[in-house]
PDB file of C-alpha atoms in Angstrom:
ATOM      1  CA  MET A   8       0.012  -0.388  -0.060  1.00 89.00           C
ATOM      2  CA  THR A   9       1.301   3.281  -0.719  1.00 97.00           C
ATOM      3  CA  VAL A  10       2.116   5.571   2.027  1.00 98.00           C
ATOM      4  CA  ARG A  11       1.863   9.455   1.172  1.00 98.00           C
ATOM      5  CA  LYS A  12       3.970  11.456   3.393  1.00 98.00           C
ATOM      6  CA  ASN A  13       4.896  14.995   4.981  1.00 98.00           C
ATOM      7  CA  GLN A  14       7.630  15.852   2.949  1.00 98.00           C
ATOM      8  CA  ALA A  15       9.614  17.692   5.847  1.00 98.00           C
ATOM      9  CA  SER A  16       9.808  13.453   7.197  1.00 97.00           C
ATOM     10  CA  LEU A  17      10.985  12.296   3.985  1.00 98.00           C
ATOM     11  CA  THR A  18      14.806  10.872   4.184  1.00 98.00           C
ATOM     12  CA  ALA A  19      17.181  11.869   2.186  1.00 98.00           C
ATOM     13  CA  ASP A  20      16.955   8.763   0.297  1.00 98.00           C
ATOM     14  CA  GLU A  21      13.227   9.070  -0.252  1.00 98.00           C
ATOM     15  CA  LYS A  22      13.985  12.805  -1.940  1.00 98.00           C
ATOM     16  CA  ARG A  23      16.794  11.260  -4.423  1.00 98.00           C
ATOM     17  CA  ARG A  24      14.780   8.933  -5.967  1.00 98.00           C
ATOM     18  CA  LEU A  25      11.170  10.711  -6.201  1.00 98.00           C
ATOM     19  CA  VAL A  26      12.992  13.220  -7.854  1.00 98.00           C
ATOM     20  CA  ALA A  27      14.815  10.649 -10.432  1.00 98.00           C
ATOM     21  CA  ALA A  28      11.488   9.104 -11.143  1.00 98.00           C
ATOM     22  CA  VAL A  29      10.241  13.056 -11.810  1.00 99.00           C
ATOM     23  CA  LEU A  30      13.497  13.408 -14.059  1.00 98.00           C
ATOM     24  CA  GLU A  31      12.660  10.630 -15.547  1.00 98.00           C
ATOM     25  CA  LEU A  32       9.149  10.939 -16.459  1.00 98.00           C
ATOM     26  CA  LYS A  33      10.393  14.357 -17.540  1.00 98.00           C
ATOM     27  CA  ARG A  34      13.179  12.849 -20.235  1.00 98.00           C
ATOM     28  CA  SER A  35      10.735  10.165 -21.461  1.00 98.00           C
ATOM     29  CA  GLY A  36       8.218  13.214 -22.633  1.00 98.00           C
ATOM     30  CA  ARG A  37       5.684  11.954 -20.305  1.00 98.00           C
ATOM     31  CA  TYR A  38       5.714  14.779 -17.912  1.00 98.00           C
ATOM     32  CA  ASP A  39       4.528  17.672 -20.419  1.00 98.00           C
ATOM     33  CA  GLU A  40       2.031  15.231 -20.860  1.00 98.00           C
ATOM     34  CA  PHE A  41       0.366  15.993 -17.336  1.00 98.00           C
ATOM     35  CA  VAL A  42       1.146  19.981 -18.074  1.00 98.00           C
ATOM     36  CA  THR A  43      -0.841  19.595 -21.826  1.00 98.00           C
ATOM     37  CA  THR A  44      -3.761  18.430 -19.724  1.00 98.00           C
ATOM     38  CA  HIS A  45      -3.899  20.605 -16.701  1.00 98.00           C
ATOM     39  CA  ASN A  46      -3.850  23.374 -18.839  1.00 97.00           C
ATOM     40  CA  ALA A  47      -6.285  22.502 -21.241  1.00 97.00           C
ATOM     41  CA  PHE A  48      -9.001  21.625 -18.459  1.00 97.00           C
ATOM     42  CA  ILE A  49      -7.662  25.403 -16.817  1.00 95.00           C
ATOM     43  CA  VAL A  50      -8.437  26.735 -20.397  1.00 94.00           C
ATOM     44  CA  ALA A  51     -12.001  25.309 -20.726  1.00 96.00           C
ATOM     45  CA  ASP A  52     -13.547  25.108 -17.337  1.00 96.00           C
ATOM     46  CA  THR A  53     -15.041  28.342 -16.843  1.00 96.00           C
ATOM     47  CA  ASP A  54     -18.206  29.307 -14.350  1.00 97.00           C
ATOM     48  CA  ASN A  55     -21.056  29.820 -16.876  1.00 95.00           C
ATOM     49  CA  GLY A  56     -20.373  26.586 -19.105  1.00 96.00           C
ATOM     50  CA  GLU A  57     -18.754  23.038 -18.716  1.00 97.00           C
ATOM     51  CA  ARG A  58     -16.178  23.013 -15.547  1.00 98.00           C
ATOM     52  CA  THR A  59     -14.441  19.769 -14.817  1.00 98.00           C
ATOM     53  CA  GLY A  60     -11.109  20.611 -12.972  1.00 98.00           C
ATOM     54  CA  HIS A  61     -11.991  24.000 -11.743  1.00 98.00           C
ATOM     55  CA  ARG A  62     -14.422  25.737 -10.369  1.00 98.00           C
ATOM     56  CA  SER A  63     -16.328  23.553  -9.874  1.00 98.00           C
ATOM     57  CA  PRO A  64     -17.885  20.427  -7.372  1.00 98.00           C
ATOM     58  CA  SER A  65     -15.477  17.706  -9.452  1.00 98.00           C
ATOM     59  CA  PHE A  66     -12.301  20.242  -8.749  1.00 98.00           C
ATOM     60  CA  LEU A  67     -11.425  17.536  -5.609  1.00 98.00           C
ATOM     61  CA  PRO A  68     -12.253  13.959  -7.595  1.00 98.00           C
ATOM     62  CA  TRP A  69     -10.621  15.095 -10.559  1.00 98.00           C
ATOM     63  CA  HIS A  70      -7.214  16.050  -8.744  1.00 98.00           C
ATOM     64  CA  ARG A  71      -7.370  12.723  -6.829  1.00 98.00           C
ATOM     65  CA  ARG A  72      -7.393  11.088 -10.199  1.00 98.00           C
ATOM     66  CA  PHE A  73      -4.764  13.210 -11.963  1.00 98.00           C
ATOM     67  CA  LEU A  74      -2.356  12.327  -8.981  1.00 98.00           C
ATOM     68  CA  LEU A  75      -3.244   8.797  -9.140  1.00 98.00           C
ATOM     69  CA  ASP A  76      -2.162   8.674 -12.602  1.00 98.00           C
ATOM     70  CA  PHE A  77       1.403  10.848 -11.893  1.00 98.00           C
ATOM     71  CA  GLU A  78       1.747   8.835  -9.089  1.00 98.00           C
ATOM     72  CA  GLY A  79       1.137   5.418 -10.995  1.00 98.00           C
ATOM     73  CA  ALA A  80       3.370   7.022 -13.396  1.00 98.00           C
ATOM     74  CA  LEU A  81       6.333   7.644 -10.711  1.00 98.00           C
ATOM     75  CA  GLN A  82       5.705   3.995  -9.541  1.00 98.00           C
ATOM     76  CA  GLN A  83       6.474   2.502 -13.132  1.00 98.00           C
ATOM     77  CA  VAL A  84       9.866   4.157 -13.075  1.00 98.00           C
ATOM     78  CA  ASP A  85      10.103   3.066  -9.106  1.00 98.00           C
ATOM     79  CA  ALA A  86       7.779   1.392  -7.403  1.00 98.00           C
ATOM     80  CA  SER A  87       9.396   2.364  -3.760  1.00 98.00           C
ATOM     81  CA  VAL A  88       7.856   6.066  -4.804  1.00 98.00           C
ATOM     82  CA  ALA A  89       4.625   7.525  -3.290  1.00 98.00           C
ATOM     83  CA  LEU A  90       3.834  11.645  -4.054  1.00 98.00           C
ATOM     84  CA  PRO A  91       4.296  13.399  -0.419  1.00 98.00           C
ATOM     85  CA  TYR A  92       2.439  16.423   0.882  1.00 98.00           C
ATOM     86  CA  TRP A  93       3.551  19.881   1.670  1.00 98.00           C
ATOM     87  CA  ASP A  94       1.459  20.950   4.522  1.00 98.00           C
ATOM     88  CA  TRP A  95       2.293  24.699   3.717  1.00 98.00           C
ATOM     89  CA  SER A  96       0.149  25.749   6.984  1.00 98.00           C
ATOM     90  CA  THR A  97       3.358  25.025   8.890  1.00 98.00           C
ATOM     91  CA  ASP A  98       5.948  24.722   6.829  1.00 98.00           C
ATOM     92  CA  ARG A  99       4.669  28.859   5.531  1.00 97.00           C
ATOM     93  CA  THR A 100       8.386  30.084   4.305  1.00 97.00           C
ATOM     94  CA  ALA A 101      11.148  30.027   1.266  1.00 97.00           C
ATOM     95  CA  ARG A 102      13.700  28.468   3.923  1.00 97.00           C
ATOM     96  CA  ALA A 103      11.404  25.517   4.512  1.00 98.00           C
ATOM     97  CA  SER A 104      13.441  22.310   4.152  1.00 96.00           C
ATOM     98  CA  LEU A 105      11.135  21.518   0.577  1.00 98.00           C
ATOM     99  CA  TRP A 106      13.069  24.771  -1.230  1.00 98.00           C
ATOM    100  CA  ALA A 107      16.671  22.990   0.057  1.00 98.00           C
ATOM    101  CA  PRO A 108      19.130  22.028  -3.332  1.00 98.00           C
ATOM    102  CA  ASP A 109      18.770  18.538  -2.479  1.00 97.00           C
ATOM    103  CA  PHE A 110      14.894  18.464  -3.188  1.00 98.00           C
ATOM    104  CA  LEU A 111      13.006  21.462  -5.266  1.00 98.00           C
ATOM    105  CA  GLY A 112      15.376  24.054  -4.978  1.00 98.00           C
ATOM    106  CA  GLY A 113      14.204  27.583  -4.071  1.00 98.00           C
ATOM    107  CA  THR A 114      12.866  30.704  -5.285  1.00 98.00           C
ATOM    108  CA  GLY A 115      13.725  32.261  -8.073  1.00 98.00           C
ATOM    109  CA  ARG A 116      16.524  35.478  -9.028  1.00 97.00           C
ATOM    110  CA  SER A 117      14.978  38.750  -9.018  1.00 95.00           C
ATOM    111  CA  LEU A 118      16.069  39.501 -12.202  1.00 95.00           C
ATOM    112  CA  ASP A 119      13.344  37.164 -14.188  1.00 97.00           C
ATOM    113  CA  GLY A 120      12.089  34.459 -11.692  1.00 98.00           C
ATOM    114  CA  ARG A 121      15.027  31.911 -12.749  1.00 98.00           C
ATOM    115  CA  VAL A 122      15.094  29.089 -10.524  1.00 98.00           C
ATOM    116  CA  MET A 123      19.222  28.827 -10.010  1.00 98.00           C
ATOM    117  CA  ASP A 124      19.557  25.818  -8.038  1.00 98.00           C
ATOM    118  CA  GLY A 125      18.615  21.922  -7.116  1.00 98.00           C
ATOM    119  CA  PRO A 126      17.347  19.201  -9.581  1.00 98.00           C
ATOM    120  CA  PHE A 127      14.927  21.307 -11.705  1.00 98.00           C
ATOM    121  CA  ALA A 128      17.105  24.444 -11.884  1.00 98.00           C
ATOM    122  CA  ALA A 129      17.591  25.548 -15.905  1.00 95.00           C
ATOM    123  CA  SER A 130      21.351  25.440 -15.439  1.00 97.00           C
ATOM    124  CA  THR A 131      20.818  21.561 -14.900  1.00 97.00           C
ATOM    125  CA  GLY A 132      19.595  21.188 -18.883  1.00 97.00           C
ATOM    126  CA  ASN A 133      16.899  18.508 -17.174  1.00 98.00           C
ATOM    127  CA  TRP A 134      13.925  20.893 -17.162  1.00 98.00           C
ATOM    128  CA  THR A 135      13.633  22.743 -19.923  1.00 98.00           C
ATOM    129  CA  ILE A 136       9.664  24.283 -19.883  1.00 98.00           C
ATOM    130  CA  ASN A 137       7.808  22.816 -23.101  1.00 98.00           C
ATOM    131  CA  VAL A 138       4.608  23.497 -22.479  1.00 98.00           C
ATOM    132  CA  ARG A 139       4.207  27.052 -21.603  1.00 96.00           C
ATOM    133  CA  VAL A 140       2.288  30.518 -21.776  1.00 93.00           C
ATOM    134  CA  ASP A 141       5.271  32.670 -22.894  1.00 94.00           C
ATOM    135  CA  GLY A 142       8.605  32.391 -24.475  1.00 95.00           C
ATOM    136  CA  ARG A 143      10.415  31.477 -21.327  1.00 97.00           C
ATOM    137  CA  ASP A 144      11.780  27.968 -20.615  1.00 98.00           C
ATOM    138  CA  TYR A 145      13.171  27.956 -17.544  1.00 98.00           C
ATOM    139  CA  LEU A 146      11.405  26.821 -13.769  1.00 98.00           C
ATOM    140  CA  ARG A 147      10.332  30.653 -12.319  1.00 98.00           C
ATOM    141  CA  ARG A 148       9.369  31.107  -9.171  1.00 98.00           C
ATOM    142  CA  ALA A 149       8.881  34.111  -6.468  1.00 98.00           C
ATOM    143  CA  LEU A 150       8.237  32.067  -3.213  1.00 98.00           C
ATOM    144  CA  GLY A 151       6.715  34.639  -1.119  1.00 97.00           C
ATOM    145  CA  SER A 152       6.795  37.684  -3.289  1.00 95.00           C
ATOM    146  CA  GLY A 153       4.910  41.075  -1.994  1.00 91.00           C
ATOM    147  CA  GLY A 154       5.208  40.414   0.999  1.00 92.00           C
ATOM    148  CA  ARG A 155       2.349  37.549   0.268  1.00 95.00           C
ATOM    149  CA  GLN A 156       1.526  34.698   3.338  1.00 98.00           C
ATOM    150  CA  LEU A 157       0.320  31.076   2.801  1.00 98.00           C
ATOM    151  CA  PRO A 158      -2.633  30.258   5.264  1.00 98.00           C
ATOM    152  CA  THR A 159      -2.291  29.270   8.618  1.00 98.00           C
ATOM    153  CA  PRO A 160      -3.836  26.559  10.905  1.00 98.00           C
ATOM    154  CA  ALA A 161      -6.442  28.486  11.985  1.00 98.00           C
ATOM    155  CA  GLU A 162      -7.620  29.353   8.535  1.00 98.00           C
ATOM    156  CA  VAL A 163      -7.255  25.520   7.259  1.00 98.00           C
ATOM    157  CA  ASP A 164      -9.516  24.807  10.213  1.00 98.00           C
ATOM    158  CA  SER A 165     -12.320  26.992   9.794  1.00 98.00           C
ATOM    159  CA  VAL A 166     -12.934  25.991   6.266  1.00 98.00           C
ATOM    160  CA  LEU A 167     -12.393  21.970   7.301  1.00 98.00           C
ATOM    161  CA  ALA A 168     -15.385  22.771   9.668  1.00 98.00           C
ATOM    162  CA  MET A 169     -17.607  23.850   7.151  1.00 98.00           C
ATOM    163  CA  GLU A 170     -20.474  20.867   6.918  1.00 98.00           C
ATOM    164  CA  THR A 171     -21.835  20.890   3.657  1.00 98.00           C
ATOM    165  CA  TYR A 172     -19.498  20.187   0.758  1.00 98.00           C
ATOM    166  CA  ASP A 173     -20.722  22.092  -2.225  1.00 98.00           C
ATOM    167  CA  MET A 174     -24.044  24.133  -3.359  1.00 98.00           C
ATOM    168  CA  ALA A 175     -25.760  26.314  -5.987  1.00 98.00           C
ATOM    169  CA  PRO A 176     -24.335  27.569  -8.338  1.00 98.00           C
ATOM    170  CA  TRP A 177     -21.742  25.355  -8.428  1.00 98.00           C
ATOM    171  CA  ASN A 178     -18.852  27.409  -9.369  1.00 98.00           C
ATOM    172  CA  SER A 179     -16.491  30.050  -8.097  1.00 98.00           C
ATOM    173  CA  GLY A 180     -19.133  31.754  -6.358  1.00 97.00           C
ATOM    174  CA  SER A 181     -20.512  28.780  -4.416  1.00 98.00           C
ATOM    175  CA  ASP A 182     -20.337  28.728  -0.721  1.00 96.00           C
ATOM    176  CA  GLY A 183     -19.672  25.617   1.384  1.00 97.00           C
ATOM    177  CA  PHE A 184     -16.741  23.431   1.641  1.00 98.00           C
ATOM    178  CA  ARG A 185     -15.169  22.625  -1.991  1.00 98.00           C
ATOM    179  CA  ASN A 186     -14.937  25.989  -3.043  1.00 98.00           C
ATOM    180  CA  HIS A 187     -13.598  27.690   0.094  1.00 98.00           C
ATOM    181  CA  LEU A 188     -10.810  25.480  -0.242  1.00 98.00           C
ATOM    182  CA  GLU A 189      -9.875  25.466  -4.076  1.00 98.00           C
ATOM    183  CA  GLY A 190      -9.744  29.405  -2.484  1.00 97.00           C
ATOM    184  CA  TRP A 191     -12.487  31.336  -4.852  1.00 97.00           C
ATOM    185  CA  ARG A 192     -14.142  32.232  -1.551  1.00 95.00           C
ATOM    186  CA  GLY A 193     -13.381  33.038   1.882  1.00 96.00           C
ATOM    187  CA  VAL A 194      -9.715  32.681   3.285  1.00 96.00           C
ATOM    188  CA  ASN A 195      -8.385  30.980  -0.050  1.00 96.00           C
ATOM    189  CA  LEU A 196      -6.523  28.248   0.605  1.00 98.00           C
ATOM    190  CA  HIS A 197      -5.639  26.775  -2.337  1.00 98.00           C
ATOM    191  CA  ASN A 198      -5.318  29.040  -4.690  1.00 98.00           C
ATOM    192  CA  ARG A 199      -3.715  31.368  -2.266  1.00 98.00           C
ATOM    193  CA  VAL A 200      -0.870  28.616  -2.182  1.00 98.00           C
ATOM    194  CA  HIS A 201      -0.286  28.684  -6.186  1.00 98.00           C
ATOM    195  CA  VAL A 202       0.285  32.647  -6.348  1.00 98.00           C
ATOM    196  CA  TRP A 203       2.605  32.776  -3.119  1.00 98.00           C
ATOM    197  CA  VAL A 204       4.842  30.381  -4.935  1.00 98.00           C
ATOM    198  CA  GLY A 205       4.785  32.308  -8.102  1.00 98.00           C
ATOM    199  CA  GLY A 206       6.275  31.440 -11.716  1.00 98.00           C
ATOM    200  CA  GLN A 207       4.528  29.231 -13.418  1.00 98.00           C
ATOM    201  CA  MET A 208       2.647  28.063 -10.586  1.00 98.00           C
ATOM    202  CA  ALA A 209       0.126  31.019 -10.897  1.00 97.00           C
ATOM    203  CA  THR A 210      -0.624  29.713 -14.111  1.00 97.00           C
ATOM    204  CA  GLY A 211      -2.509  27.141 -16.233  1.00 97.00           C
ATOM    205  CA  VAL A 212       0.688  24.796 -16.756  1.00 98.00           C
ATOM    206  CA  SER A 213       1.267  24.770 -13.108  1.00 98.00           C
ATOM    207  CA  PRO A 214       2.096  21.210 -13.010  1.00 98.00           C
ATOM    208  CA  ASN A 215       5.653  22.420 -14.885  1.00 98.00           C
ATOM    209  CA  ASP A 216       6.953  22.922 -11.400  1.00 98.00           C
ATOM    210  CA  PRO A 217       7.137  19.705  -9.181  1.00 98.00           C
ATOM    211  CA  VAL A 218       6.086  21.180  -6.147  1.00 98.00           C
ATOM    212  CA  PHE A 219       2.246  21.421  -7.627  1.00 98.00           C
ATOM    213  CA  TRP A 220       2.323  17.324  -6.993  1.00 99.00           C
ATOM    214  CA  LEU A 221       3.391  17.962  -3.713  1.00 98.00           C
ATOM    215  CA  HIS A 222       0.510  20.926  -2.998  1.00 98.00           C
ATOM    216  CA  HIS A 223      -2.570  19.052  -4.884  1.00 98.00           C
ATOM    217  CA  ALA A 224      -1.255  15.963  -2.362  1.00 98.00           C
ATOM    218  CA  TYR A 225      -2.329  18.097   0.520  1.00 98.00           C
ATOM    219  CA  ILE A 226      -5.025  19.546  -0.860  1.00 98.00           C
ATOM    220  CA  ASP A 227      -5.981  15.478  -0.936  1.00 98.00           C
ATOM    221  CA  LYS A 228      -5.646  15.216   2.262  1.00 98.00           C
ATOM    222  CA  LEU A 229      -7.011  17.850   3.843  1.00 98.00           C
ATOM    223  CA  TRP A 230     -10.580  16.521   1.680  1.00 98.00           C
ATOM    224  CA  ALA A 231      -9.978  13.607   3.368  1.00 98.00           C
ATOM    225  CA  ASP A 232      -9.589  14.946   6.639  1.00 98.00           C
ATOM    226  CA  TRP A 233     -12.775  16.599   5.951  1.00 98.00           C
ATOM    227  CA  GLN A 234     -14.601  13.718   5.276  1.00 98.00           C
ATOM    228  CA  ARG A 235     -13.549  11.926   8.696  1.00 98.00           C
ATOM    229  CA  ARG A 236     -14.943  15.445  10.316  1.00 98.00           C
ATOM    230  CA  HIS A 237     -18.019  15.232   8.617  1.00 98.00           C
ATOM    231  CA  PRO A 238     -19.244  11.509   7.786  1.00 97.00           C
ATOM    232  CA  ARG A 239     -22.738  12.309   6.913  1.00 97.00           C
ATOM    233  CA  SER A 240     -21.969  15.003   4.776  1.00 98.00           C
ATOM    234  CA  ALA A 241     -21.910  13.660   0.899  1.00 97.00           C
ATOM    235  CA  TYR A 242     -20.539  15.160  -2.059  1.00 98.00           C
ATOM    236  CA  LEU A 243     -23.148  16.897  -3.780  1.00 98.00           C
ATOM    237  CA  PRO A 244     -24.832  17.576  -6.476  1.00 98.00           C
ATOM    238  CA  ALA A 245     -26.027  14.332  -6.366  1.00 98.00           C
ATOM    239  CA  ALA A 246     -27.625  14.253 -10.430  1.00 98.00           C
ATOM    240  CA  GLY A 247     -28.910  16.352 -12.530  1.00 97.00           C
ATOM    241  CA  THR A 248     -27.479  19.378 -12.814  1.00 98.00           C
ATOM    242  CA  PRO A 249     -26.052  21.234 -15.796  1.00 97.00           C
ATOM    243  CA  ASN A 250     -22.384  22.112 -16.870  1.00 98.00           C
ATOM    244  CA  VAL A 251     -20.720  20.129 -13.459  1.00 98.00           C
ATOM    245  CA  VAL A 252     -19.771  16.448 -12.989  1.00 98.00           C
ATOM    246  CA  ASP A 253     -22.675  15.029 -10.717  1.00 98.00           C
ATOM    247  CA  LEU A 254     -21.577  12.126  -8.112  1.00 98.00           C
ATOM    248  CA  ASN A 255     -22.326   9.227 -10.792  1.00 98.00           C
ATOM    249  CA  ASP A 256     -21.045  10.978 -13.690  1.00 98.00           C
ATOM    250  CA  THR A 257     -17.822  10.226 -15.520  1.00 98.00           C
ATOM    251  CA  MET A 258     -15.602  12.934 -15.646  1.00 98.00           C
ATOM    252  CA  LYS A 259     -13.373  13.818 -18.807  1.00 98.00           C
ATOM    253  CA  PRO A 260     -10.672  13.511 -20.024  1.00 98.00           C
ATOM    254  CA  TRP A 261     -10.672   9.683 -18.679  1.00 98.00           C
ATOM    255  CA  ASN A 262     -14.660   9.231 -19.220  1.00 98.00           C
ATOM    256  CA  ASN A 263     -14.999   5.809 -17.316  1.00 97.00           C
ATOM    257  CA  VAL A 264     -14.526   7.259 -13.864  1.00 98.00           C
ATOM    258  CA  ARG A 265     -17.102   9.249 -11.767  1.00 98.00           C
ATOM    259  CA  PRO A 266     -16.518  11.261  -8.369  1.00 98.00           C
ATOM    260  CA  ALA A 267     -18.170   8.196  -6.668  1.00 98.00           C
ATOM    261  CA  ASP A 268     -15.992   6.195  -7.646  1.00 98.00           C
ATOM    262  CA  LEU A 269     -12.758   8.128  -5.713  1.00 98.00           C
ATOM    263  CA  LEU A 270     -14.842   9.402  -2.817  1.00 98.00           C
ATOM    264  CA  ASP A 271     -12.948   6.752  -0.344  1.00 98.00           C
ATOM    265  CA  HIS A 272      -8.843   7.539  -1.440  1.00 98.00           C
ATOM    266  CA  THR A 273      -8.055   4.142   0.785  1.00 98.00           C
ATOM    267  CA  PRO A 274      -7.897   1.669  -1.781  1.00 97.00           C
ATOM    268  CA  HIS A 275      -5.175   3.567  -3.473  1.00 98.00           C
ATOM    269  CA  TYR A 276      -3.157   5.175  -0.846  1.00 98.00           C
ATOM    270  CA  THR A 277      -3.172   6.533   2.943  1.00 98.00           C
ATOM    271  CA  PHE A 278      -1.278   8.955   5.133  1.00 98.00           C
ATOM    272  CA  ASP A 279       0.714   9.282   7.215  1.00 96.00           C
ATOM    273  CA  ALA A 280      -1.195  10.736   9.260  1.00 88.00           C
ATOM    274  CA  ALA A 281      -4.655  11.405   9.909  1.00 73.00           C
TER     275      ALA A 281
END
């Protein structure tokens, strides 16, 4: 059984193996396929039209399946690898261990945001940004620029306390747990983290930064935490809702998996802590 660990507790060997597997997916071209898929759904998902991966109730199950596919690809390279999660409510600064040169590397230089250290720096020759929104082909970050702050534990808890999963109009204007976690309302959790990292993470091609996977692994864990806290609170909407994925509708691009199939993560992986 795959165990997803807090990145802060990874051993040096676990970090090395994860980085090596990610670099192999990049070398083979598979990594960029994930970037392309994510960007396509960012572009297509709109408040007033069909929406699947974002701005919608299926934000959480869609990304759970997306992460499962990526984790499976990593494990085809190295069966020992699991996706770690980044608890950004605890590891809240650019000095946190995940930004060290032996793991993800640090922030970008002030001139152009170019990441200068770590295995994903342009200077290594192993991490050219191919799926991009502009002409820059190097990984960029601006950790905490402009005085931005990552969410606090109290802010996370305030969202976990919400009892209703989602509600009409089922988009970025909705109230409820999903939209507050996604970050279009309230204290802004998920979206704020993307902006705090900056660079490609603040765009539709955000998986170009490997921290995307650690961020979303934590979003996925928060969904599981919420489910434990509110066992009677179901995925909504259940049926008959235009433009969004109901409980038993299939999700694009796979067309063979429903939110109902992904409500329980335990057949696939566990977390190191509740």
